[in-house]
Tab-separated table of C-alpha atoms in Angstrom:
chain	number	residue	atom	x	y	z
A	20	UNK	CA	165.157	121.695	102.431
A	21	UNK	CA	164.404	117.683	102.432
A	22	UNK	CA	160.975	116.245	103.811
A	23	UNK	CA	162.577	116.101	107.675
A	24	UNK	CA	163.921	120.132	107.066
A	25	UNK	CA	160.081	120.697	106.137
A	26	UNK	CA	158.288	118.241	108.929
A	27	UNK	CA	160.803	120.156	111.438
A	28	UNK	CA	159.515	123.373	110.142
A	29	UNK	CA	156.238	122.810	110.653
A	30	UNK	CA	156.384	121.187	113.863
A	31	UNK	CA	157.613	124.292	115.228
A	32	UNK	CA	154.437	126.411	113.819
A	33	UNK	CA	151.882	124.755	116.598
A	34	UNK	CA	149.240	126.593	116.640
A	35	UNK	CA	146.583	125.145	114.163
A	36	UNK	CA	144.470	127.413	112.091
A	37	UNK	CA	140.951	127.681	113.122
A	38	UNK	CA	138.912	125.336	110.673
A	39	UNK	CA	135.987	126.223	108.363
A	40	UNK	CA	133.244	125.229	110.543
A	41	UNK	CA	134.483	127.631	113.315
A	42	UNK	CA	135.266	130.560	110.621
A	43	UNK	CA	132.003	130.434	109.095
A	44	UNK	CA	130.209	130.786	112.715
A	45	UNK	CA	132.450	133.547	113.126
A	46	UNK	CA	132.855	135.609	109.724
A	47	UNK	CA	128.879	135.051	108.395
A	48	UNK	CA	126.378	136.209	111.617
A	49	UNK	CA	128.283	139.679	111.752
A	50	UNK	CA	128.274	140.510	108.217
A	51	UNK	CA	124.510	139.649	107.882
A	52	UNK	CA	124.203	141.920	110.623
A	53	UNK	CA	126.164	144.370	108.877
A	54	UNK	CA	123.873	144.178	105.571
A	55	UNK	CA	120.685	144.662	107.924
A	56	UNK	CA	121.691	148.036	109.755
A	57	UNK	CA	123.501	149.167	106.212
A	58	UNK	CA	119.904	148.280	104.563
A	59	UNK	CA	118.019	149.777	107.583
A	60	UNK	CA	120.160	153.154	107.554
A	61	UNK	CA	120.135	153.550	103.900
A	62	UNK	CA	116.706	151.626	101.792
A	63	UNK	CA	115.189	151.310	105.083
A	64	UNK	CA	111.970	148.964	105.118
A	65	UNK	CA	108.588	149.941	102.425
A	66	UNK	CA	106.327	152.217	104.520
A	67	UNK	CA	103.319	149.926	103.784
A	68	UNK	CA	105.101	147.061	105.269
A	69	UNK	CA	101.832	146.042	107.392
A	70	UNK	CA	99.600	146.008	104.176
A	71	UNK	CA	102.592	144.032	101.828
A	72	UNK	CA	103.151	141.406	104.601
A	73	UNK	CA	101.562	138.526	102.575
A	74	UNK	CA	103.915	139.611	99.510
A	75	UNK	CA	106.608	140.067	101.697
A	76	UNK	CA	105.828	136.181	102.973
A	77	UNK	CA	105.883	135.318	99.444
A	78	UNK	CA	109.022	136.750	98.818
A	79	UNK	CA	110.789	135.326	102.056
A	80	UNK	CA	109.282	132.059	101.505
A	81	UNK	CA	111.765	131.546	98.225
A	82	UNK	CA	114.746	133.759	99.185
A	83	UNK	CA	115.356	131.899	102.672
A	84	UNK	CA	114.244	128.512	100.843
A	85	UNK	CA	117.166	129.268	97.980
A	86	UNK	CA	119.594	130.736	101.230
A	87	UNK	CA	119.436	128.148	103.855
A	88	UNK	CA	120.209	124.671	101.203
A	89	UNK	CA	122.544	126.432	99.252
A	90	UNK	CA	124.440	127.223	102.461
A	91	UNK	CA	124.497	123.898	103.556
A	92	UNK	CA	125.488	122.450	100.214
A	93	UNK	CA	128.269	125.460	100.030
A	94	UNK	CA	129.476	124.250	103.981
A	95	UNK	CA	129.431	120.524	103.362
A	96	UNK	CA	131.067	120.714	100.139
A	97	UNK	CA	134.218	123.205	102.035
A	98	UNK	CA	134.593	119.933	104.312
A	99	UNK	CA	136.423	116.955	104.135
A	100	UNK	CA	135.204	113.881	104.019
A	101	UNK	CA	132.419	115.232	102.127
A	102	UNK	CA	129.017	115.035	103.411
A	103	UNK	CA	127.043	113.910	101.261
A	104	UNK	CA	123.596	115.923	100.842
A	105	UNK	CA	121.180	115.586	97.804
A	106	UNK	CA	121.259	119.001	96.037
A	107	UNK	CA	117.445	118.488	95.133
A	108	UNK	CA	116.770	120.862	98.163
A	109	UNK	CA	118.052	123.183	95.745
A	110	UNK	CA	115.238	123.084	93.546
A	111	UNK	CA	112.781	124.166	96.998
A	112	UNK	CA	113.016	127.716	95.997
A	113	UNK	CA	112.680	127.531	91.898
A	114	UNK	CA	109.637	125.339	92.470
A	115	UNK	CA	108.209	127.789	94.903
A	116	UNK	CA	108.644	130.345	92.484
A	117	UNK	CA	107.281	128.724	89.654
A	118	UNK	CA	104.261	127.877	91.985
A	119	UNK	CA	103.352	131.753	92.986
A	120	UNK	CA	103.816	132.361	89.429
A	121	UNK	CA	101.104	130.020	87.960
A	122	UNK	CA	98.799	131.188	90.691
A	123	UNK	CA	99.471	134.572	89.608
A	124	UNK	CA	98.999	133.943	86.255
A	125	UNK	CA	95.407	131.639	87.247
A	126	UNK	CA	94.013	134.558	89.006
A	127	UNK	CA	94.956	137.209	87.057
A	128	UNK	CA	94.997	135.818	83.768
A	129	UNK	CA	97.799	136.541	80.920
A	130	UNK	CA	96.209	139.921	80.101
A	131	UNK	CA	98.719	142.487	81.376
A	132	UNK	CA	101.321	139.333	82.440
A	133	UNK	CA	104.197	140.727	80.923
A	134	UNK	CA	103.518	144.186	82.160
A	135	UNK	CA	103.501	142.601	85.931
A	136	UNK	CA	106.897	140.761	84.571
A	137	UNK	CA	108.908	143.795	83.926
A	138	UNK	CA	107.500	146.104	86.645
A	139	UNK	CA	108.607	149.005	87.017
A	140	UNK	CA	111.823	148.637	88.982
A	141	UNK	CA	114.110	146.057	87.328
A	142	UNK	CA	116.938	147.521	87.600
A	143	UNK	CA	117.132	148.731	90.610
A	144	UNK	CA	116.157	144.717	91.892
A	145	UNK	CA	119.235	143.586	89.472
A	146	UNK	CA	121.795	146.135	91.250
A	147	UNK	CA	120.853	145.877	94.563
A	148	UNK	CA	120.298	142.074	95.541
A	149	UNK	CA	124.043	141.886	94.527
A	150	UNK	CA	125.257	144.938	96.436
A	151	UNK	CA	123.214	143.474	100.004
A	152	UNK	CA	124.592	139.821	98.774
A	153	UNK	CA	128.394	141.182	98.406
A	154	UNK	CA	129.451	141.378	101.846
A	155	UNK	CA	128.127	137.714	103.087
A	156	UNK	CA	129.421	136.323	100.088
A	157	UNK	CA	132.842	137.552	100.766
A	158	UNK	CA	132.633	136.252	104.526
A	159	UNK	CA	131.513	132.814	103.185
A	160	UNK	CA	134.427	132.649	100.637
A	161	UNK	CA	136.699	133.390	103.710
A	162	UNK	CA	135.192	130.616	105.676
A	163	UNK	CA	135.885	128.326	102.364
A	164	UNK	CA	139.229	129.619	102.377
A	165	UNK	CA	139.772	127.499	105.888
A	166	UNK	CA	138.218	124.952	104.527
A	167	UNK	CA	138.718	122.084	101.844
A	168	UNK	CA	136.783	122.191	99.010
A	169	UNK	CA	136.773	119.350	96.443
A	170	UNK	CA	135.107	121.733	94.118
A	171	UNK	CA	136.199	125.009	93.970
A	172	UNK	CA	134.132	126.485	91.266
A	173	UNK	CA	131.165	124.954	92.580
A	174	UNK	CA	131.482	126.165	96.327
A	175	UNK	CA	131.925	129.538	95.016
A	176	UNK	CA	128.871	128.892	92.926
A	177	UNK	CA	126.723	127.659	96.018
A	178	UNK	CA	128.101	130.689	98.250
A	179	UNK	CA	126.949	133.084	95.838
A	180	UNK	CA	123.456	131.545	95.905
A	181	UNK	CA	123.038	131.685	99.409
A	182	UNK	CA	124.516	135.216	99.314
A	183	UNK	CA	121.563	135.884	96.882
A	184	UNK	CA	119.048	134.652	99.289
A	185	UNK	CA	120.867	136.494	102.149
A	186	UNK	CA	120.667	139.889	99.712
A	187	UNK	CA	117.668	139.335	98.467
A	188	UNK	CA	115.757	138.528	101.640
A	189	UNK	CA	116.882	142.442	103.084
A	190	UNK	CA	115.791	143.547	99.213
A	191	UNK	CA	112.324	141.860	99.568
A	192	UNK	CA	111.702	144.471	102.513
A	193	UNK	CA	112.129	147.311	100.611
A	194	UNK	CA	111.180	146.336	96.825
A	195	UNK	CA	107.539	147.222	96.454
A	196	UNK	CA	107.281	145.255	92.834
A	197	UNK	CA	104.539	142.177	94.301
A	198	UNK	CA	104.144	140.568	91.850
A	199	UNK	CA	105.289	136.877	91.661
A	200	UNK	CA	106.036	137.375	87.806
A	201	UNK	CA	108.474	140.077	88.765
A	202	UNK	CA	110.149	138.319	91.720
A	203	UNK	CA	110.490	134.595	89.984
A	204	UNK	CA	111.946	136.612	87.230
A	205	UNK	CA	114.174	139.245	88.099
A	206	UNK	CA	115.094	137.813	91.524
A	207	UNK	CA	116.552	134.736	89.689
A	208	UNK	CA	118.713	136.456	87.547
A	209	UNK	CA	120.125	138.797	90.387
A	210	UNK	CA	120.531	135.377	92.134
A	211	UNK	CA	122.489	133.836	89.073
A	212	UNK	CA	124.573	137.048	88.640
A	213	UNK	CA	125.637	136.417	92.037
A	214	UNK	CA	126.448	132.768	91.737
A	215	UNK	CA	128.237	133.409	88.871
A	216	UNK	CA	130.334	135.590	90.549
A	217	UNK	CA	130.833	133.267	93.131
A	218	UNK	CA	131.539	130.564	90.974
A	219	UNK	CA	134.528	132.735	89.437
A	220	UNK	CA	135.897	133.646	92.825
A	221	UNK	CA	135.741	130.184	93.761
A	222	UNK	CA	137.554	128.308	91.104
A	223	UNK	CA	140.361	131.084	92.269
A	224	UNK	CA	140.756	131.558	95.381
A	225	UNK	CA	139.184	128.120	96.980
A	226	UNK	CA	141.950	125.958	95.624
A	227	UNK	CA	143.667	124.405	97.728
B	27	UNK	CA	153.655	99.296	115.204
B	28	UNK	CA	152.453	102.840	114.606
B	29	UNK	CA	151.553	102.654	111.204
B	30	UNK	CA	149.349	99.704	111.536
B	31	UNK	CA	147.360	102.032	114.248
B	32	UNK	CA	145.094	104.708	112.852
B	33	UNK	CA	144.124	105.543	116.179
B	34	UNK	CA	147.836	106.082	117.129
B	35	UNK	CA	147.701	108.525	114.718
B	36	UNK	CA	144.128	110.220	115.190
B	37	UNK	CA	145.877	110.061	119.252
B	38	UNK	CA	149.145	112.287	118.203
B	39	UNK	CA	146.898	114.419	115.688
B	40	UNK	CA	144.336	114.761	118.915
B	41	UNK	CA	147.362	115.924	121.296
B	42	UNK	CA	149.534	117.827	118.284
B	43	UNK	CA	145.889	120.304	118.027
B	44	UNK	CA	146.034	120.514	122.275
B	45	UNK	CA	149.664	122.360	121.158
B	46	UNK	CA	151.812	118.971	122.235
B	47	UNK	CA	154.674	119.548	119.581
B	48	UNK	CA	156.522	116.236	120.142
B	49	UNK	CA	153.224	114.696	119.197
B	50	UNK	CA	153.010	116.668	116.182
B	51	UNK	CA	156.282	115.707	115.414
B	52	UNK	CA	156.067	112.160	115.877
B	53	UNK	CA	152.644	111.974	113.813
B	54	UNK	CA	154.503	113.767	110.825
B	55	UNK	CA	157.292	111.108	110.965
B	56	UNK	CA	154.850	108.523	111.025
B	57	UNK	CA	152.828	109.961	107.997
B	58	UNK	CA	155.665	109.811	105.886
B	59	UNK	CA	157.105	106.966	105.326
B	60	UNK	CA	153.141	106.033	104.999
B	61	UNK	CA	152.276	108.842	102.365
B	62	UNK	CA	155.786	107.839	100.256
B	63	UNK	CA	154.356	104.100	99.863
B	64	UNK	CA	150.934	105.596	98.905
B	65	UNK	CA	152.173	108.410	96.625
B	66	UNK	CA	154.141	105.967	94.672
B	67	UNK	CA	151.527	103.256	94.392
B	68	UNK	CA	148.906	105.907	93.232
B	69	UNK	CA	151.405	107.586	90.631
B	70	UNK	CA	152.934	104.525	89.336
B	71	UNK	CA	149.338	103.406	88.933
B	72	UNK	CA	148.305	106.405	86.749
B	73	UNK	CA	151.574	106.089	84.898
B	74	UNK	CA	152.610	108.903	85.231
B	75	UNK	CA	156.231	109.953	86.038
B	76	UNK	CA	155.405	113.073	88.477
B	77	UNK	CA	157.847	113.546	91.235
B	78	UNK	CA	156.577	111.206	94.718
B	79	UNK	CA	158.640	113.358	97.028
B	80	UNK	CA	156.841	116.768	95.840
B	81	UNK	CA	153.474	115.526	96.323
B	82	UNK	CA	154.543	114.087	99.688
B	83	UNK	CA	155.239	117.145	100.664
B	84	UNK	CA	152.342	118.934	99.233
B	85	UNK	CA	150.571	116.333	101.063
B	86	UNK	CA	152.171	117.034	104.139
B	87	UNK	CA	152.082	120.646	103.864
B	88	UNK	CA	148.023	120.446	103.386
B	89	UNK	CA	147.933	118.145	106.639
B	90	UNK	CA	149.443	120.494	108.541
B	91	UNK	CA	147.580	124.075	107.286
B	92	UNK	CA	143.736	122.201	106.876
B	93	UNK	CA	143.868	119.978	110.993
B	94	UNK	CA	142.212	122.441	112.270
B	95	UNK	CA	138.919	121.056	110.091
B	96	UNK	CA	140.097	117.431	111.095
B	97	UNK	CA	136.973	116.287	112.842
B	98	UNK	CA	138.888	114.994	116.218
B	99	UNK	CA	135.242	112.348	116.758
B	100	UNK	CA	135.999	110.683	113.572
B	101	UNK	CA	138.903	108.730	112.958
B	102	UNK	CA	142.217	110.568	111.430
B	103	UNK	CA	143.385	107.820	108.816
B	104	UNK	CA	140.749	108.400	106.156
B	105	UNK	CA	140.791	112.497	106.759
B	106	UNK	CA	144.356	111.850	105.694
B	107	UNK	CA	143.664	109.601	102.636
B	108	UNK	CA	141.530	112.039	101.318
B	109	UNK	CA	143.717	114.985	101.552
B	110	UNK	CA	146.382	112.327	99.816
B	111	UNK	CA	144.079	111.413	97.060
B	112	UNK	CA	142.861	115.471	96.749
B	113	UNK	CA	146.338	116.151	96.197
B	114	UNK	CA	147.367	113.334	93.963
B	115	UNK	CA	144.645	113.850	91.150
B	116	UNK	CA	145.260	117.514	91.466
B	117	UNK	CA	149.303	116.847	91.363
B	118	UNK	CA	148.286	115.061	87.703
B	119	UNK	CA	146.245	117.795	86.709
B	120	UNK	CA	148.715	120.176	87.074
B	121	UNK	CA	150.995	118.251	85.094
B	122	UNK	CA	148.062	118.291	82.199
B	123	UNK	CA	146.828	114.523	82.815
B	124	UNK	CA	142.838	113.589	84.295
B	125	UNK	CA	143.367	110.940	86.527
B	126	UNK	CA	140.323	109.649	88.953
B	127	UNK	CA	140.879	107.774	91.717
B	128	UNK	CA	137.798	106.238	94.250
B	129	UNK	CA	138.745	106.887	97.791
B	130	UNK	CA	138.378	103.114	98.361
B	131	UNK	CA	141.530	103.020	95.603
B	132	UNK	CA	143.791	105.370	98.138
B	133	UNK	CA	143.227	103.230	100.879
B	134	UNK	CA	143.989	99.548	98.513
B	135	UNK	CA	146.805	101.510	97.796
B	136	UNK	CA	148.167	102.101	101.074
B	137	UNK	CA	150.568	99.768	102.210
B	138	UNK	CA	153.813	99.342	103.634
B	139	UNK	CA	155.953	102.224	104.427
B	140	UNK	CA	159.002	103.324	102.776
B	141	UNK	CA	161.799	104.126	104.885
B	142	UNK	CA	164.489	106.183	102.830
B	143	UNK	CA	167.656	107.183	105.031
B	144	UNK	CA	168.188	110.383	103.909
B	145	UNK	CA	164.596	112.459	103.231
B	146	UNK	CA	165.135	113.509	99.177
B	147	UNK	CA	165.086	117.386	98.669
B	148	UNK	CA	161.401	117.310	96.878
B	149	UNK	CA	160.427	121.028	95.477
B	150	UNK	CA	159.791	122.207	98.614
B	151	UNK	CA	163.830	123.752	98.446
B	152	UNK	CA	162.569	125.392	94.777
B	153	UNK	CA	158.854	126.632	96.369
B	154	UNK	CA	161.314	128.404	99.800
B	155	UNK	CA	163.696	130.377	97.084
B	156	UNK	CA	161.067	132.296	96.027
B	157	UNK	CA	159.804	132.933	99.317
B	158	UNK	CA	161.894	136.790	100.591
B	159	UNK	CA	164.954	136.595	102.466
B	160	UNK	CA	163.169	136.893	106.153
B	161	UNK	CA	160.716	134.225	105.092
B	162	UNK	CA	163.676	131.862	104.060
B	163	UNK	CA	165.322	132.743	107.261
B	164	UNK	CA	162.819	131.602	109.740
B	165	UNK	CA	161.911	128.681	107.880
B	166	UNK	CA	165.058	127.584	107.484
B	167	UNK	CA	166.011	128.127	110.667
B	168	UNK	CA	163.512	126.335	112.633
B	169	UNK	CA	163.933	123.371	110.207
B	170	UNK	CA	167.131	123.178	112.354
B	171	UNK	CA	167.175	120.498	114.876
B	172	UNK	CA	166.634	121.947	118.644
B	173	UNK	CA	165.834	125.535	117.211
B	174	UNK	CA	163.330	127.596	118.817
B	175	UNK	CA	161.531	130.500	117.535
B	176	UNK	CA	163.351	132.585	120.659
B	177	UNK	CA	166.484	131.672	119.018
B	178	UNK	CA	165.463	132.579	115.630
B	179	UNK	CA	164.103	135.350	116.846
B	180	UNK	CA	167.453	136.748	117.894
B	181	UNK	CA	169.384	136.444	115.184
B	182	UNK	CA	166.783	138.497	112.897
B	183	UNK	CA	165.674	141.084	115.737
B	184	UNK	CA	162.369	140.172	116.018
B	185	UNK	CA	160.162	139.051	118.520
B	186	UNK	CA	159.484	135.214	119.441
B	187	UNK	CA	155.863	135.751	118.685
B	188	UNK	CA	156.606	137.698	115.315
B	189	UNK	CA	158.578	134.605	114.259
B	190	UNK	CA	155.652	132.465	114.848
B	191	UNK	CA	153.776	134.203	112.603
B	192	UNK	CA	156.097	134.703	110.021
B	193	UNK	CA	156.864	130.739	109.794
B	194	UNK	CA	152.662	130.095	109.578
B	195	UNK	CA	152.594	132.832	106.870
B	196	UNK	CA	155.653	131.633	104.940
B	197	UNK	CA	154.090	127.798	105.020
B	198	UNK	CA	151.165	129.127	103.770
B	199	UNK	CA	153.208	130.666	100.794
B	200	UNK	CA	154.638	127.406	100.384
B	201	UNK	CA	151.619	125.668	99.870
B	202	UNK	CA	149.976	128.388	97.664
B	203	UNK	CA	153.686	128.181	95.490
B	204	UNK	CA	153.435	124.717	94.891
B	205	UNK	CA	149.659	125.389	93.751
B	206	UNK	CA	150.863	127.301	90.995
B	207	UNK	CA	153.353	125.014	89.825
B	208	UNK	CA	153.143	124.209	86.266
B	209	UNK	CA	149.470	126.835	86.011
């Protein structure tokens, strides 16, 4: 099989996959969709949802702020030439974090702070942002799959953090811990466990 | 002259996606000759003594699976360079060497073509013996001249639009075998 046995070869398979771009539209909206009526059916939504809505803003503000750049990032970097976006968007959702945090801490003062940073819930906040992050993160790694990514490890890396704000956005419905020590806390390290995953995925199965 | 012309390229690639196989063809012939002179510019440059043919096919083979992300509103020569270059430095790494190369160094290096009369095997002969028999059927069959999938098709009992399949899936093996090469 010489270069003209192969070129002949794959002359004859015409129909080009679909690319990344095109996957990604296709694989991501249905699983998000999927997470929602799984979360509905099963967690469902805090009863007091009416009361909570201003800690339920809080916690939106930071998990679509960490979902929608890390997505980007994740999609540009899966592309070739590579678009070039500044990753500092990145830091939107740490920084808003950090923010509600100090505020917390300003109003309430350190006296019972590390009570409000452990909650009462940890746990199930660590297992479940993953579990509601799993199934867009495995759509996204199939979009990457189409796509080329310069940096495997890394894409896997960004797809797990917007899989964590994807996951974590449905959690933030149901997770009645409201304080900002708790969520800046725990929510980051459900988000890292995630991108760590994703990272390790990544540098596997994204080579191309 | 074709190879001068990116566009004539970025033209063939834009009819070879609308399912025009002569295009298709015509644009891979064209590549290659191009991708030989580059391949050998960028590995002599490195010093390095890995095989030009293999990554030209590697090359080739990465062309062909990733056009459907090919942008069709930007032009097609650089898209290529960088799936070159992408598959150059990873070619080195593979054979345990770190080699960087700027983007603006692939396209210095491009230059004039090289013609060879008869295409060398490459790896791609060692990557289709470990594909299964079927696999190395249909692959090898349609790398015969005038051979349709119909035809193909016949001689292994299955249908034209089975074969089709089968020949994307095995190319994809191919691809994913030389990835492994030397892991």
């Amino acid at each position: 099989m010489n270069t003209d046995d192969l070129i002949r070869a794959m002359a004859a398979d015409n129909r080009p996959e679909p690319g990344m771009r095109a996957t990604l539209t296709r694989f991501l909206p249905p699983a998000v969709l999927a997470v929602a009526a799984g979360m509905l059916a099963t967690l469902g939504i805090r009863p007091d949802v009416v009361a909570a809505l201003p800690a339920i803003g809080m916690k939106l503000s930071i998990t679509l702020s960490l979902f929608a750049p890390a997505l980007v990032l994740a999609a540009s970097g899966a592309l070739f030439p590579t678009a070039t976006f500044s990753g500092r968007a990145l830091w939107i959702a740490p920084v808003l974090a950090l923010g509600f945090a100090l505020a917390d801490l300003a109003t309430n003062g350190l006296a019972g702070s590390l009570d409000r940073l452990m909650g009462t819930r940890a746990s199930h906040c660590l297992a479940l942002i993953p579990v509601l992050a799993a199934l867009p993160l495995v759509a996204m790694i199939a979009a990457f799959r189409r796509g080329m990514p310069e940096r495997p490890a890394r894409t896997g890396a960004l797809a797990g953090l917007a899989a964590a704000g994807i996951g974590a956005s449905f959690y933030a419905l149901n997770c009645a811990e409201d304080s900002p020590l708790f969520v800046g806390f725990w929510y980051s390290v459900a988000s890292m466990m995630v991108a760590g995953a994703g990272a390790w995925i990544g540098g596997r199965v994204l080579r191309w | 002259m074709a190879e001068n012309g990116s566009d004539v390229w970025g033209d063939w690639m834009r009819l070879a996606l609308r399912g025009d196989a002569a295009a298709y063809r015509q644009l891979l012939h064209a590549l290659t000759p191009a991708l030989r002179a580059l391949v050998r510019r960028a590995v002599s440059s490195a010093g390095s003594m890995a095989d030009t043919e293999d990554i030209v096919q590697e090359i080739l083979l990465a062309v062909h699976l990733k056009r459907g992300n090919w942008d069709q509103s930007l032009p097609f020569r650089p898209w290529v360079y960088g799936v070159a270059r992408h598959k150059i430095i990873d070619a080195h790494r593979r054979r345990g060497r770190h080699v960087s190369m700027p983007i603006e160094d692939i396209e210095a290096m491009a230059g004039a073509s090289v013609e060879v009369d008869h295409a060398p095997p490459g790896e791609a002969e060692r990557w289709l013996n470990r594909l299964g028999p079927r696999d190395q059927a249909i692959v090898r069959g349609m790398a015969i001249e005038e051979h349709s999938a119909a035809e193909v098709g016949r001689r292994l009992d299955m249908q034209e639009g089975a074969v089709r399949v089968a020949l994307h899936r095995a190319l994809k093996k191919l691809a994913a075998l030389a990835l492994q090469e030397g892991r």
